[in-house]
Each structure stands twice: as structure tokens, then as C-alpha cells.
Amino acid sequence: MAELKARSTFQEKYKWDLRPLFADENAYLRAISDVLDQINEFQKNFDGHLKTLDDFQRALKVYEQLGIAIDQIANYGFMPQSSDFSDEKFGEVAHAAQDFTTKASVALSFWDDALVNADPNVLNELSQESQYQELIRKTKLTKKTYLGKDIEKTISNLQSALETPYDVYTKLRAGDYHMADFQVAGKNYPNSFVSYENFYQNDENAEIREASFRSFSKGLRANQNAAAATYLNQVTNEKTLSEMRGYDSVFDYLLAPQEVDRSMFDRQIDLIMTDFAPVAQKYLKHVAQVNHLSKLSFADWKLDIDPELNPKVSIEDSYDYVMKATAQLGDEYSQTIKNFLKDRWVDFPANTGKDSGGYTTFPYGVHPFILMSWTGRLSDVYTLIHEIGHAGQGALSAKNQSYYNYEPSTYYVEAASTFNELLLSDYLENRSDDPRTKRFALAHRLSDTYFHNFITHLTEAAFQREVYTLIDQGGSFNADKLNQIMKQVLSTFWGDAVEIDDDAALTWMRQAHYYMGLYSYTYSAGLTISTQGFINLKNDPEKGRRSWLDFLKLGGSKAPIEAAKIAAVDVTTDVPLRNTIQFLSDTVDKIIAYSDEI
């Protein structure tokens, strides 16, 4: 693997084009000034003057444009920095955004106060207007734990401080996690967070996987105390806010915005840890057998079943994969996403200083934007089509919903992305009659889709459950305690299929999701919805396609349970999750059958 290069060495056509948001940084800074003036004008016109239905209707029309402008500024603020944390100019942009959002939040605290204290009849009247459904539904939820104008304004003023743990963590991961070079067979290999996660952990050479994992783990361990202190600050803040708002537990506080209860959170973790774990163990034991390994260490668990078959894929070829795989959703979907390469929605370079992993953001009124690191392998196509799933949902939601309704619930936000991954595996399996190619496609269904979302993020969630339980009970933790919890979770899930050692325990240092509340488990929740949706599509293509597109267009206009029903999935029961686990068990059996043919 070549050493990561500076961002300036990559072609512009492979970097995202942020000009649809703002022409340049000067235009961005002017927009901040202009929008702050507009916010002050909005406050002057409406603070203390919101009583009647007519008052709120007039204010909502004005605020919608303000909200769109704020959303665009907030998105532009963090995006450049995530592409290169080493660029000081990008850091200044991010700081300007943080300062702006704090000022905007404080100035608009009167608006939040007016909404939650509005006459119930006014709120009921507004809820009858389709463009305000999500806003009013969430306002009624907020009303239950609202602390009053002065306290809420104080919390808004402290927002930058409350976000400090996440900011510190991202900077640790982007710049301070130093991984030493390692040697294999006399050759020197440079290592880094991005290099390990994007290249070495999947390498077909067992010695490279092992040596890179030890170098990677040593780099993590050198920062474990700082990372643990940062994480403790995060969960302590959340616990404090949950108590201030009168929640019985920090779990209830963090699940409230998702509009789901604790039972749905626990079911997702418990069933996967008990019923899916044996399926995953069976598959990895088969991978070890195929690759002639007597055991798998944690450095091996992402090993491909057939490393020699993992093809190189260009960015241009990946576009064809995405468009052909998603064609099952019809012309409307294809037209929605087809310009992502031409219009540079995606930031592809795997440059130094870049945030690892990938994300999609869809500022209202502009097309979506995607960040990832392209390494030229098929696994990158899975990342790309995953993020295109988010982009497609964001674009369809914005087209069919008002600003107030367009943002999907966190509970099912990962459904659209993982559904697209299933379409890719399906396309790859069915385009060939060769059992080796078919096995490869199904193996990537597991390793690229379910292992990431049903294992990596689910074990994160199981770890979080232990951490938040500890905090709820008045406890605390340090790095050693976090290592102990993570090692136990991983050992419980993997059983005797994977050796879990002290380096594997450092996994809690690798993801930003711990700073996003109870987000990690929603990957498996979304994938449960998408798997049932995919099964529906295969059973009845026309009906399945129509219900899935209707689901994507909802945005946040319906609460999660009702939204999932539009996709013909009932998440009030364990049936979709059990169907998903059976689907995965059948997939493993098919993989083993293909191996027998080979």
C-alpha cells in the first residue's frame, strides 16, 4: 500500500464540489453575517408576539427560510475540515460555524419557547397541516421535558462546550493516534488510522494483517487515557441533562428523540447477541477453513473468504455498479441519484488528515454530499452505494417534504443505505453463473453489509448499554474499565470463533458513534427494516418497489413505527428481526454450498 498523499495531489474531479452551497469561504462568511441579521429581525418581529394560529403560521413561513439557511451554513462548516483536519483554513471555517450555531441557537431560543408553550389548540391546528407534522409531533415531545426559557437559553449558550468531547475525539483520531511503521518480510509499511482501517485490516497476507493490527493497537493504547477521559465527559454531560429534564434514566433521554422506547433498543441487542452470534461464528469458522487457518485472531475477522477474487474497481466503474444495482428501484430512483459523479457529490480521495469512514449530509435546498476514502477495491463500492442510499433518501425526502418534515428519524436512517448494499450483493450474485463469483457476492453481503452494521455497530451498542448502565447507577470508568467491558462484549459475541485479546478490547476507541448518543444500535435497526424491505421486493417486485420508494419519500413526516409500516415492516414485533437472522443463516448455508461446488 502506498503512503497516504496530501489532498492537493488529487484531481479536482474526484473531490466534492461545495460551490452549490457557497461559492467560496468569503461567501460563506458573508452568509453568516446576513443570516444573523435575519435572525435578529425575526426575533424583533415575533418575540412576544406569538399567540394566535395566524401568528404562528406567519412565523413558520419566515422561519422555514431561516432554518434552511442555518442548515446550509452548519453543513458547510464541518465538511471542509472533515476532508483534511491538517488544513488550518478549514479549522477556521469550522470554528466560525460553531460560533454561528451557538449565536443562532441563543437568539432563537424564544421561538422554541413559544412553540412548546403554544396553546394546545394552536398546535393541534398546525398538526393538521401536512408540512408541519414532524415539527409539531416533536414539539409535543419536547414540551414534556422543557425546562423553561432561561434554562434552555443557558443550555444553548453552553452548546459549544457540550460538543467539546466529540471535537476532541475527532482530532485525536485524525491527528494524535500515531501508528508506527511496521515490517513484514524485510519491507517497511507506513501505518495510520486510515491506512489500517481502509487497507491493512483486509489484506490477504496474514503477516501484514497481524503486524499492522499490533502497530495500530499500540497507537490506540498510547492515547487510551485521554480518549477515556473525553468519553467520560461525554456520557457525564448526557447523564446530567437527562436528570435536569426529569428522565428516569439516560437511556430514556437518549431514545426520546428517536421516538422509540427501551424495549425496542434492548430487543435489537439481545436477539442479535444471542441468535445471530452463532450464525456469524459459523461463517467465520468456514472462512478460516477455506483460507486454511487453524484459528482467527481479531486481526483476521474481516478476512475475505476469497481474497484473490477481490477485484480492483475504478471510481468510474463504481458508478456503473451503483446504477445497475439500484435499477431494481426504477427510473424515479435512478434519475434522483444519477448525477452524483458528474456533479461531484462525493469526496473520494484517501488523503492525509481526512476523517476515516464515510458519511452523507443532505442540506435542504441543495443536493446531498458524501465523504469517503477510495482505495480501489470492491468494498469501496459497498461504502459508496451505502452512502448513495442516504443521498437518495435525502433527495427524495427534500423533494416530497417541507423543511420541517424532511429529516428521517435516527431509528431508521440507516435503512435506505443498507437496502442499497443488499441490492449490490443481489446484482453481483445474479450476474454470473460461476459458483466462486456467487460465493464472493454473498460473502460480501455478510462482510461488507451485515458484519459492519449487525456486528461492529451492534457490539458498540452492547458496549454502550453497559457503559450507560454504569453511569445511570452513579458509577464512573477509566480506560481499563472500558477495555474490560469491550473485551467481554466481543468475547460473548464471537465465542470460540475469534480470539479476543487485550488489543481487540481497544475497539471502543475507533468510532465516533459513542459521541452520538444511542446511535450505534440504529444501524441494525435500519438494516432489519431494509432486509424485510428487500425480502418484500424479491417476493413482489412491483409492490415492494412502490412501498420502498414511498418509505424513502417520508422524511420524518411520520414517527418510526408508522414509517416502517409504509415499507410493509412491523417493528413493534420481533418478526422482522427474526426474518433477518433467518435470511442471514440461509446466506451462510448458500455460501458453504457454493464452497462445496468449488
Coordinates of C-alpha atoms in Angstrom, one line a residue:
M1 CA 0.0 0.0 0.0
A2 CA 1.3 3.4 -0.9
E3 CA 1.7 6.1 1.7
L4 CA -1.2 8.5 2.0
K5 CA -0.8 11.6 -0.1
A6 CA -1.6 15.2 0.6
R7 CA -5.0 16.4 -0.6
S8 CA -3.5 18.8 -3.1
T9 CA -2.1 15.9 -5.2
F10 CA -5.6 14.5 -6.1
Q11 CA -7.6 15.5 -9.2
E12 CA -10.3 18.1 -8.5
K13 CA -12.9 15.9 -10.4
Y14 CA -12.7 13.3 -7.5
K15 CA -13.2 15.9 -4.8
W16 CA -16.6 17.2 -3.8
D17 CA -17.7 20.5 -5.2
L18 CA -19.1 22.6 -2.4
R19 CA -19.9 25.6 -4.6
P20 CA -23.7 24.8 -4.7
L21 CA -23.6 25.5 -1.0
F22 CA -21.3 28.6 -1.1
A23 CA -19.2 29.9 -3.9
D24 CA -16.2 30.2 -1.5
E25 CA -15.3 30.9 2.1
N26 CA -15.9 34.6 1.7
A27 CA -19.4 34.0 0.5
Y28 CA -19.9 31.6 3.5
L29 CA -18.7 34.3 6.0
R30 CA -21.0 36.9 4.4
A31 CA -23.9 34.4 4.7
I32 CA -23.2 34.0 8.4
S33 CA -23.4 37.8 8.9
D34 CA -26.5 38.1 6.7
V35 CA -28.3 35.2 8.4
L36 CA -27.5 36.5 11.9
D37 CA -29.1 39.8 10.8
Q38 CA -32.2 38.0 9.6
I39 CA -32.4 36.0 12.9
N40 CA -32.3 39.3 14.8
E41 CA -35.0 40.7 12.6
F42 CA -37.1 37.5 13.1
Q43 CA -36.6 37.9 16.9
K44 CA -37.6 41.5 16.8
N45 CA -40.8 40.8 14.8
F46 CA -42.0 37.7 16.7
D47 CA -40.6 37.5 20.2
G48 CA -43.5 38.1 22.5
H49 CA -46.0 38.3 19.6
L50 CA -46.8 34.6 19.1
K51 CA -50.2 33.7 20.4
T52 CA -52.8 33.0 17.6
L53 CA -52.8 30.4 14.9
D54 CA -52.2 33.3 12.4
D55 CA -49.2 34.5 14.3
F56 CA -47.6 31.1 14.2
Q57 CA -48.4 30.5 10.5
R58 CA -46.7 33.7 9.6
A59 CA -43.7 33.0 11.7
L60 CA -43.4 29.4 10.4
K61 CA -43.2 30.7 6.8
V62 CA -40.4 33.1 7.7
Y63 CA -38.6 30.6 9.9
E64 CA -38.6 27.9 7.2
Q65 CA -36.2 30.1 5.1
L66 CA -34.1 30.9 8.1
G67 CA -33.9 27.2 9.0
I68 CA -32.8 26.3 5.5
A69 CA -30.1 28.9 5.6
I70 CA -28.9 27.8 9.1
D71 CA -28.8 24.2 7.9
Q72 CA -26.7 25.1 4.9
I73 CA -24.2 27.1 7.0
A74 CA -24.0 24.4 9.6
N75 CA -23.2 21.7 7.0
Y76 CA -20.6 23.8 5.1
G77 CA -19.0 24.5 8.5
F78 CA -17.9 20.9 9.2
M79 CA -17.5 19.5 5.7
P80 CA -14.1 21.0 4.6
Q81 CA -12.4 20.2 7.9
S82 CA -13.5 16.5 7.7
S83 CA -11.8 16.3 4.4
D84 CA -8.5 17.4 5.9
F85 CA -8.0 18.2 9.6
S86 CA -4.5 19.4 8.9
D87 CA -5.7 22.4 7.0
E88 CA -5.8 25.4 9.3
K89 CA -8.1 27.3 7.0
F90 CA -10.7 24.5 7.2
G91 CA -10.4 24.7 11.0
E92 CA -11.2 28.4 10.9
V93 CA -14.3 27.6 8.9
A94 CA -15.4 25.0 11.4
H95 CA -14.9 27.4 14.3
A96 CA -16.9 30.1 12.5
A97 CA -19.7 27.6 12.1
Q98 CA -19.7 26.6 15.8
D99 CA -19.7 30.2 16.9
F100 CA -22.6 30.9 14.5
T101 CA -24.8 28.0 15.5
T102 CA -24.4 28.9 19.2
K103 CA -25.4 32.5 18.5
A104 CA -28.3 31.4 16.3
S105 CA -29.5 28.9 18.9
V106 CA -29.4 31.5 21.7
A107 CA -31.2 34.1 19.6
L108 CA -33.9 31.7 18.5
S109 CA -34.5 30.2 22.0
F110 CA -37.6 32.4 22.2
W111 CA -39.0 30.5 19.2
D112 CA -38.6 27.1 20.8
D113 CA -40.1 28.5 24.0
A114 CA -43.1 29.9 22.0
L115 CA -43.7 26.6 20.3
V116 CA -43.7 24.4 23.5
N117 CA -45.9 27.0 25.3
A118 CA -48.3 27.5 22.4
D119 CA -52.0 26.9 23.1
P120 CA -52.7 23.2 22.6
N121 CA -55.4 24.1 20.2
V122 CA -53.0 26.0 18.0
L123 CA -50.6 23.1 17.9
N124 CA -53.4 20.7 17.0
E125 CA -54.5 23.0 14.2
L126 CA -50.9 23.2 12.9
S127 CA -50.6 19.4 13.1
Q128 CA -53.4 19.1 10.6
E129 CA -51.2 20.9 8.0
S130 CA -49.0 18.2 6.4
Q131 CA -45.9 20.4 6.1
Y132 CA -45.6 20.7 9.9
Q133 CA -46.3 17.1 11.0
E134 CA -42.7 16.3 12.3
L135 CA -42.2 19.7 13.9
I136 CA -45.5 19.6 15.8
R137 CA -45.0 16.0 16.8
K138 CA -41.6 16.6 18.2
T139 CA -42.7 19.9 19.8
K140 CA -45.2 17.9 21.8
L141 CA -42.5 15.5 22.9
T142 CA -40.2 18.4 23.8
K143 CA -42.9 20.0 25.9
K144 CA -42.9 17.1 28.3
T145 CA -39.3 17.8 29.5
Y146 CA -38.9 21.5 28.7
L147 CA -37.0 23.5 31.4
G148 CA -38.2 27.0 30.7
K149 CA -36.9 29.8 28.5
D150 CA -34.0 30.9 30.7
I151 CA -32.6 27.5 31.4
E152 CA -33.0 26.4 27.7
K153 CA -31.2 29.6 26.7
T154 CA -28.3 28.8 29.1
I155 CA -28.0 25.3 27.6
S156 CA -27.9 26.8 24.1
N157 CA -25.1 29.1 25.3
L158 CA -23.2 26.0 26.5
Q159 CA -23.7 24.1 23.3
S160 CA -20.1 24.5 22.1
A161 CA -18.8 23.2 25.5
L162 CA -21.2 20.3 25.3
E163 CA -19.8 19.4 21.9
T164 CA -16.2 19.6 23.0
P165 CA -15.8 15.8 23.8
Y166 CA -16.7 14.9 20.2
D167 CA -14.5 17.7 18.8
V168 CA -11.5 16.4 20.9
Y169 CA -12.2 12.8 19.9
T170 CA -12.2 13.6 16.2
K171 CA -9.0 15.5 16.5
L172 CA -7.4 12.6 18.5
R173 CA -8.4 10.2 15.8
A174 CA -7.4 12.4 12.9
G175 CA -4.0 13.6 14.2
D176 CA -2.9 12.2 17.5
Y177 CA -3.4 8.4 17.0
H178 CA 0.1 7.9 15.7
M179 CA 0.7 4.4 14.4
A180 CA 4.3 3.3 13.9
D181 CA 5.6 1.8 10.7
F182 CA 5.9 -2.0 10.7
Q183 CA 7.9 -4.5 8.8
V184 CA 6.9 -7.7 7.0
A185 CA 9.5 -9.9 5.1
G186 CA 12.0 -7.1 5.3
K187 CA 9.7 -4.4 3.8
N188 CA 8.7 -1.3 5.6
Y189 CA 5.0 -0.3 5.7
P190 CA 3.8 3.1 6.9
N191 CA 0.7 2.8 9.2
S192 CA -2.0 5.3 10.2
F193 CA -5.7 5.1 11.4
V194 CA -7.0 5.5 7.8
S195 CA -4.3 3.1 6.3
Y196 CA -5.2 0.4 8.8
E197 CA -9.0 0.6 8.5
N198 CA -9.1 1.1 4.7
F199 CA -6.2 -1.2 3.7
Y200 CA -4.3 -3.4 6.1
Q201 CA -7.2 -5.0 8.1
N202 CA -8.5 -6.6 4.9
D203 CA -5.1 -7.6 3.4
E204 CA -4.8 -11.1 2.2
N205 CA -1.4 -11.5 3.8
A206 CA -1.8 -12.8 7.3
E207 CA 1.5 -11.4 8.4
I208 CA 0.6 -7.9 7.2
R209 CA -2.8 -8.1 9.0
E210 CA -1.2 -9.2 12.2
A211 CA 1.7 -6.7 12.2
S212 CA -0.5 -3.8 11.2
F213 CA -3.0 -4.6 13.9
R214 CA -0.4 -4.6 16.5
S215 CA 1.0 -1.3 15.3
F216 CA -2.5 0.1 15.1
S217 CA -3.3 -1.1 18.6
K218 CA -0.1 0.3 20.1
G219 CA -1.0 3.7 18.7
L220 CA -4.5 3.5 20.2
R221 CA -3.2 2.4 23.6
A222 CA -0.9 5.3 23.8
N223 CA -3.9 7.6 23.8
Q224 CA -6.4 5.5 25.7
N225 CA -6.4 7.6 28.9
A226 CA -7.1 10.8 27.0
A227 CA -9.8 9.0 25.0
A228 CA -11.4 7.6 28.1
A229 CA -11.5 10.9 29.9
T230 CA -13.1 12.5 26.8
Y231 CA -15.7 9.8 26.6
L232 CA -16.4 10.1 30.3
N233 CA -17.0 13.8 29.8
Q234 CA -19.5 13.0 27.0
V235 CA -21.6 10.5 29.0
T236 CA -21.5 12.6 32.1
N237 CA -22.9 15.5 30.2
E238 CA -25.7 13.3 28.9
K239 CA -26.5 11.9 32.3
T240 CA -26.6 15.5 33.7
L241 CA -29.0 16.6 31.0
S242 CA -31.2 13.5 31.4
E243 CA -31.6 14.3 35.2
M244 CA -32.3 18.0 34.5
R245 CA -35.0 17.1 32.1
G246 CA -36.6 14.6 34.5
Y247 CA -35.9 11.3 32.7
D248 CA -35.8 8.1 34.8
S249 CA -32.6 7.1 33.0
V250 CA -30.1 8.3 30.5
F251 CA -31.4 5.6 28.1
D252 CA -34.9 7.2 28.1
Y253 CA -33.3 10.6 27.5
L254 CA -31.3 9.4 24.5
L255 CA -34.1 7.3 23.0
A256 CA -36.7 10.1 23.2
P257 CA -35.6 12.0 20.1
Q258 CA -35.7 8.7 18.1
E259 CA -39.4 8.2 19.2
V260 CA -38.8 4.6 20.3
D261 CA -38.7 3.0 23.7
R262 CA -36.2 1.0 25.7
S263 CA -37.8 -2.4 24.7
M264 CA -37.0 -1.8 21.0
F265 CA -33.4 -0.9 21.9
D266 CA -32.9 -3.9 24.1
R267 CA -34.6 -6.3 21.7
Q268 CA -32.2 -5.4 18.9
I269 CA -29.2 -6.0 21.1
D270 CA -30.4 -9.1 22.8
L271 CA -31.6 -11.1 19.8
I272 CA -28.5 -10.3 17.7
M273 CA -26.1 -11.2 20.6
T274 CA -27.9 -14.5 21.2
D275 CA -29.5 -15.6 17.9
F276 CA -27.2 -14.0 15.2
A277 CA -23.9 -14.6 17.0
P278 CA -24.0 -18.4 16.2
V279 CA -24.6 -17.6 12.5
A280 CA -21.7 -15.2 12.4
Q281 CA -19.5 -17.7 14.2
K282 CA -20.4 -20.4 11.8
Y283 CA -19.5 -18.2 8.9
L284 CA -16.1 -17.2 10.2
K285 CA -15.2 -20.7 11.0
H286 CA -15.9 -21.5 7.4
V287 CA -13.8 -18.6 6.3
A288 CA -10.9 -19.9 8.4
Q289 CA -11.4 -23.4 6.9
V290 CA -11.4 -22.0 3.3
N291 CA -8.2 -20.0 4.0
H292 CA -6.5 -22.9 5.7
L293 CA -6.2 -21.1 9.1
S294 CA -6.4 -23.1 12.3
K295 CA -7.7 -20.0 14.2
L296 CA -8.8 -16.4 13.6
S297 CA -7.4 -13.6 15.7
F298 CA -9.2 -10.2 15.9
A299 CA -6.7 -9.1 13.2
D300 CA -8.3 -11.7 10.9
W301 CA -12.1 -11.4 11.4
K302 CA -12.5 -9.2 8.4
L303 CA -10.6 -11.6 6.1
D304 CA -12.2 -12.1 2.8
I305 CA -13.4 -15.6 2.0
D306 CA -11.6 -15.4 -1.3
P307 CA -9.0 -12.6 -1.2
E308 CA -7.7 -13.3 -4.7
L309 CA -11.1 -12.6 -6.2
N310 CA -11.5 -9.1 -4.7
P311 CA -11.3 -7.1 -7.9
K312 CA -9.8 -3.6 -8.4
V313 CA -12.6 -1.1 -9.2
S314 CA -12.2 2.4 -10.6
I315 CA -14.3 5.3 -9.5
E316 CA -15.9 5.4 -12.9
D317 CA -16.6 1.6 -12.9
S318 CA -18.2 2.0 -9.4
Y319 CA -20.7 4.4 -10.9
D320 CA -21.9 1.6 -13.2
Y321 CA -22.1 -0.8 -10.3
V322 CA -24.3 1.7 -8.4
M323 CA -26.6 2.5 -11.2
K324 CA -27.1 -1.1 -12.3
A325 CA -27.6 -2.5 -8.8
T326 CA -30.2 0.2 -7.9
A327 CA -32.0 -0.2 -11.2
Q328 CA -34.5 -2.5 -9.4
L329 CA -35.9 0.6 -7.8
G330 CA -37.0 2.0 -11.1
D331 CA -36.5 5.2 -13.2
E332 CA -37.6 7.7 -10.5
Y333 CA -34.8 6.5 -8.1
S334 CA -32.2 6.3 -10.9
Q335 CA -33.0 9.9 -12.0
T336 CA -32.7 11.0 -8.4
I337 CA -29.1 9.7 -7.9
K338 CA -27.6 9.6 -11.4
N339 CA -25.7 12.9 -11.3
F340 CA -23.6 12.1 -8.2
L341 CA -20.4 11.6 -10.2
K342 CA -20.9 14.3 -12.8
D343 CA -21.9 16.9 -10.3
R344 CA -19.2 15.8 -7.7
W345 CA -21.4 15.0 -4.8
V346 CA -18.7 12.7 -3.5
D347 CA -15.3 13.4 -2.0
F348 CA -13.2 10.3 -2.9
P349 CA -9.5 11.0 -2.0
A350 CA -7.9 8.9 0.7
N351 CA -5.7 11.8 1.7
T352 CA -3.7 12.6 4.8
G353 CA -5.7 14.3 7.5
K354 CA -9.0 13.0 6.3
D355 CA -11.7 11.7 8.7
S356 CA -11.9 7.9 8.4
G357 CA -15.1 6.1 7.4
G358 CA -17.8 7.9 5.4
Y359 CA -20.9 10.0 5.8
T360 CA -23.6 11.7 3.9
T361 CA -25.2 15.0 4.6
F362 CA -28.1 16.5 2.7
P363 CA -28.5 20.2 3.3
Y364 CA -32.1 21.2 2.4
G365 CA -32.3 23.0 -0.9
V366 CA -29.0 21.6 -2.2
H367 CA -28.1 18.1 -3.4
P368 CA -26.5 15.6 -0.9
F369 CA -22.8 15.4 -0.3
I370 CA -20.7 12.3 0.5
L371 CA -17.3 11.8 2.2
M372 CA -15.4 8.6 1.8
S373 CA -11.8 7.3 1.1
W374 CA -11.5 5.5 -2.1
T375 CA -8.9 2.6 -2.1
G376 CA -9.9 1.0 -5.4
R377 CA -11.5 -2.2 -4.2
L378 CA -15.0 -3.7 -4.3
S379 CA -15.5 -3.0 -0.6
D380 CA -15.4 0.7 -1.6
V381 CA -18.4 0.2 -3.9
Y382 CA -20.3 -1.1 -0.9
T383 CA -19.4 2.1 1.0
L384 CA -20.3 4.3 -1.9
I385 CA -23.7 2.6 -2.6
H386 CA -24.4 2.7 1.2
E387 CA -23.9 6.5 1.2
I388 CA -25.8 6.9 -2.1
G389 CA -28.7 5.2 -0.2
H390 CA -28.6 8.1 2.3
A391 CA -28.3 10.6 -0.5
G392 CA -31.2 9.1 -2.4
Q393 CA -33.4 9.2 0.7
G394 CA -32.3 12.7 1.4
A395 CA -33.0 13.9 -2.1
L396 CA -36.4 12.2 -2.3
S397 CA -37.4 13.5 1.1
A398 CA -36.4 17.0 0.3
K399 CA -38.4 16.8 -3.0
N400 CA -41.5 15.5 -1.3
Q401 CA -41.4 17.1 2.1
S402 CA -41.2 20.6 3.6
Y403 CA -38.1 21.7 5.5
Y404 CA -39.9 20.9 8.7
N405 CA -40.5 17.3 7.7
Y406 CA -37.5 16.2 5.6
E407 CA -35.1 14.7 8.2
P408 CA -35.7 11.0 8.9
S409 CA -35.7 9.6 12.4
T410 CA -32.3 8.3 13.6
Y411 CA -34.0 5.0 14.3
Y412 CA -34.5 4.1 10.7
V413 CA -32.0 6.5 9.0
E414 CA -29.7 3.5 8.1
A415 CA -32.4 1.6 6.4
A416 CA -32.0 3.3 3.0
S417 CA -28.3 2.9 3.0
T418 CA -28.2 -0.8 3.9
F419 CA -31.0 -1.6 1.5
N420 CA -28.7 -0.4 -1.3
E421 CA -26.0 -2.7 -0.1
L422 CA -28.4 -5.6 -0.4
L423 CA -29.2 -4.5 -4.0
L424 CA -25.5 -4.6 -4.8
S425 CA -24.9 -8.1 -3.4
D426 CA -28.0 -9.3 -5.3
Y427 CA -26.7 -7.8 -8.5
L428 CA -23.2 -9.3 -8.1
E429 CA -24.6 -12.7 -7.3
N430 CA -27.0 -12.9 -10.2
R431 CA -24.8 -11.5 -12.9
S432 CA -22.7 -14.7 -13.0
D433 CA -23.3 -18.5 -13.1
D434 CA -19.9 -19.2 -11.6
P435 CA -20.2 -20.6 -8.0
R436 CA -17.0 -18.8 -7.0
T437 CA -18.3 -15.4 -8.1
K438 CA -21.7 -16.1 -6.5
R439 CA -20.0 -17.1 -3.2
F440 CA -17.9 -13.9 -3.4
A441 CA -21.0 -11.8 -3.7
L442 CA -22.8 -13.5 -0.8
A443 CA -19.7 -13.3 1.3
H444 CA -19.6 -9.6 0.8
R445 CA -23.2 -9.3 1.7
L446 CA -22.1 -10.6 5.1
S447 CA -18.7 -8.9 5.4
D448 CA -19.5 -5.5 3.9
T449 CA -23.1 -5.1 5.0
Y450 CA -24.0 -7.2 8.0
F451 CA -20.7 -7.5 9.7
H452 CA -20.3 -3.8 9.7
N453 CA -23.9 -3.0 10.7
F454 CA -25.0 -6.1 12.5
I455 CA -21.7 -6.8 14.3
T456 CA -19.4 -3.8 14.5
H457 CA -22.1 -1.3 15.4
L458 CA -24.2 -3.8 17.3
T459 CA -21.3 -4.7 19.6
E460 CA -20.7 -1.0 20.0
A461 CA -24.4 -0.7 21.2
A462 CA -23.9 -3.6 23.6
F463 CA -20.8 -1.9 25.0
Q464 CA -22.8 1.4 25.3
R465 CA -25.5 -0.3 27.2
E466 CA -23.0 -1.5 29.8
V467 CA -21.4 2.0 30.0
Y468 CA -24.7 3.9 30.3
T469 CA -25.9 1.4 32.9
L470 CA -22.8 2.1 34.9
I471 CA -23.3 5.8 34.6
D472 CA -27.0 5.5 35.5
Q473 CA -26.0 3.7 38.7
G474 CA -23.7 6.6 39.7
G475 CA -20.5 4.9 38.6
S476 CA -17.5 6.1 36.6
F477 CA -14.9 4.5 34.4
N478 CA -11.3 4.8 33.1
A479 CA -9.6 3.2 30.1
D480 CA -9.0 -0.1 31.9
K481 CA -12.7 -0.4 32.7
L482 CA -13.7 0.4 29.1
N483 CA -11.3 -2.2 27.8
Q484 CA -12.7 -4.8 30.2
I485 CA -16.3 -4.1 29.1
M486 CA -15.5 -4.2 25.4
K487 CA -13.4 -7.4 25.7
Q488 CA -16.3 -9.1 27.5
V489 CA -18.8 -8.0 24.8
L490 CA -16.6 -9.2 21.9
S491 CA -15.9 -12.5 23.7
T492 CA -19.6 -13.1 24.3
F493 CA -20.5 -12.5 20.7
W494 CA -17.6 -14.4 19.0
G495 CA -17.3 -17.3 21.3
D496 CA -14.6 -19.7 20.1
A497 CA -14.7 -18.4 16.5
V498 CA -12.3 -15.5 17.1
E499 CA -9.6 -15.0 19.7
I500 CA -10.3 -11.8 21.6
D501 CA -7.2 -10.3 23.3
D502 CA -6.3 -7.1 25.0
D503 CA -5.7 -5.3 21.7
A504 CA -9.2 -6.2 20.5
A505 CA -10.5 -4.6 23.6
L506 CA -9.4 -1.2 22.3
T507 CA -12.1 -1.2 19.7
W508 CA -14.1 1.4 21.7
M509 CA -11.5 4.0 20.6
R510 CA -12.2 3.5 16.9
Q511 CA -15.7 5.0 16.3
A512 CA -17.2 8.5 16.7
H513 CA -20.6 6.9 17.3
Y514 CA -20.1 6.9 21.0
Y515 CA -20.4 10.6 20.9
M516 CA -23.8 10.5 19.1
G517 CA -26.0 9.1 21.9
L518 CA -27.6 5.7 21.2
Y519 CA -26.9 5.8 17.5
S520 CA -24.9 2.6 17.0
Y521 CA -27.8 0.2 17.5
T522 CA -29.8 2.0 14.8
Y523 CA -27.6 0.5 12.1
S524 CA -29.0 -2.9 12.9
A525 CA -32.5 -1.5 13.4
G526 CA -32.3 0.2 10.0
L527 CA -30.9 -3.0 8.5
T528 CA -33.7 -5.0 9.9
I529 CA -36.2 -2.7 8.1
S530 CA -34.2 -2.8 4.9
T531 CA -33.8 -6.6 5.0
Q532 CA -37.5 -7.1 5.3
G533 CA -38.0 -4.5 2.6
F534 CA -35.6 -6.3 0.4
I535 CA -37.3 -9.6 1.0
N536 CA -40.6 -7.9 0.1
L537 CA -39.0 -6.6 -3.1
K538 CA -37.9 -10.1 -4.2
N539 CA -41.2 -11.6 -3.3
D540 CA -43.3 -9.0 -5.2
P541 CA -41.0 -6.6 -7.2
E542 CA -43.7 -4.0 -8.1
K543 CA -45.3 -3.8 -4.7
G544 CA -42.0 -4.0 -2.9
R545 CA -40.5 -1.2 -5.1
R546 CA -43.5 1.1 -4.6
S547 CA -43.7 0.6 -0.8
W548 CA -39.9 1.2 -0.5
L549 CA -40.0 4.4 -2.6
D550 CA -43.0 5.6 -0.5
F551 CA -41.0 5.0 2.6
L552 CA -37.9 6.9 1.3
K553 CA -40.1 9.9 0.5
L554 CA -41.5 10.2 4.0
G555 CA -38.5 12.0 5.5
G556 CA -39.5 12.5 9.2
S557 CA -43.2 13.2 8.5
K558 CA -44.2 10.0 10.3
A559 CA -42.8 8.5 13.5
P560 CA -40.6 5.4 13.1
I561 CA -43.3 2.7 13.8
E562 CA -45.7 4.3 11.3
A563 CA -42.9 5.0 8.8
A564 CA -41.8 1.4 8.8
K565 CA -45.3 0.2 8.2
I566 CA -45.3 2.2 4.9
A567 CA -42.4 -0.1 3.9
A568 CA -44.5 -3.1 5.0
V569 CA -42.4 -3.7 8.1
D570 CA -43.9 -4.0 11.6
V571 CA -41.1 -3.1 14.1
T572 CA -43.5 -3.4 17.0
T573 CA -42.8 -7.2 16.9
D574 CA -39.6 -9.3 16.7
V575 CA -40.7 -10.8 13.3
P576 CA -38.7 -8.6 11.0
L577 CA -35.5 -9.1 13.1
R578 CA -36.1 -12.9 13.2
N579 CA -36.7 -12.9 9.5
T580 CA -33.4 -11.0 9.0
I581 CA -31.5 -13.5 11.1
Q582 CA -33.0 -16.4 9.1
F583 CA -32.1 -14.6 5.9
L584 CA -28.5 -14.4 7.1
S585 CA -28.5 -18.0 8.2
D586 CA -29.7 -19.1 4.7
T587 CA -27.0 -16.9 3.2
V588 CA -24.3 -18.7 5.2
D589 CA -25.7 -22.0 4.1
K590 CA -25.6 -20.9 0.5
I591 CA -22.0 -19.8 0.8
I592 CA -21.0 -23.2 2.3
A593 CA -22.9 -24.9 -0.6
Y594 CA -21.0 -22.8 -3.2
S595 CA -17.7 -23.8 -1.4
D596 CA -18.7 -27.4 -1.8
E597 CA -19.2 -26.9 -5.6
I598 CA -15.9 -25.1 -5.9

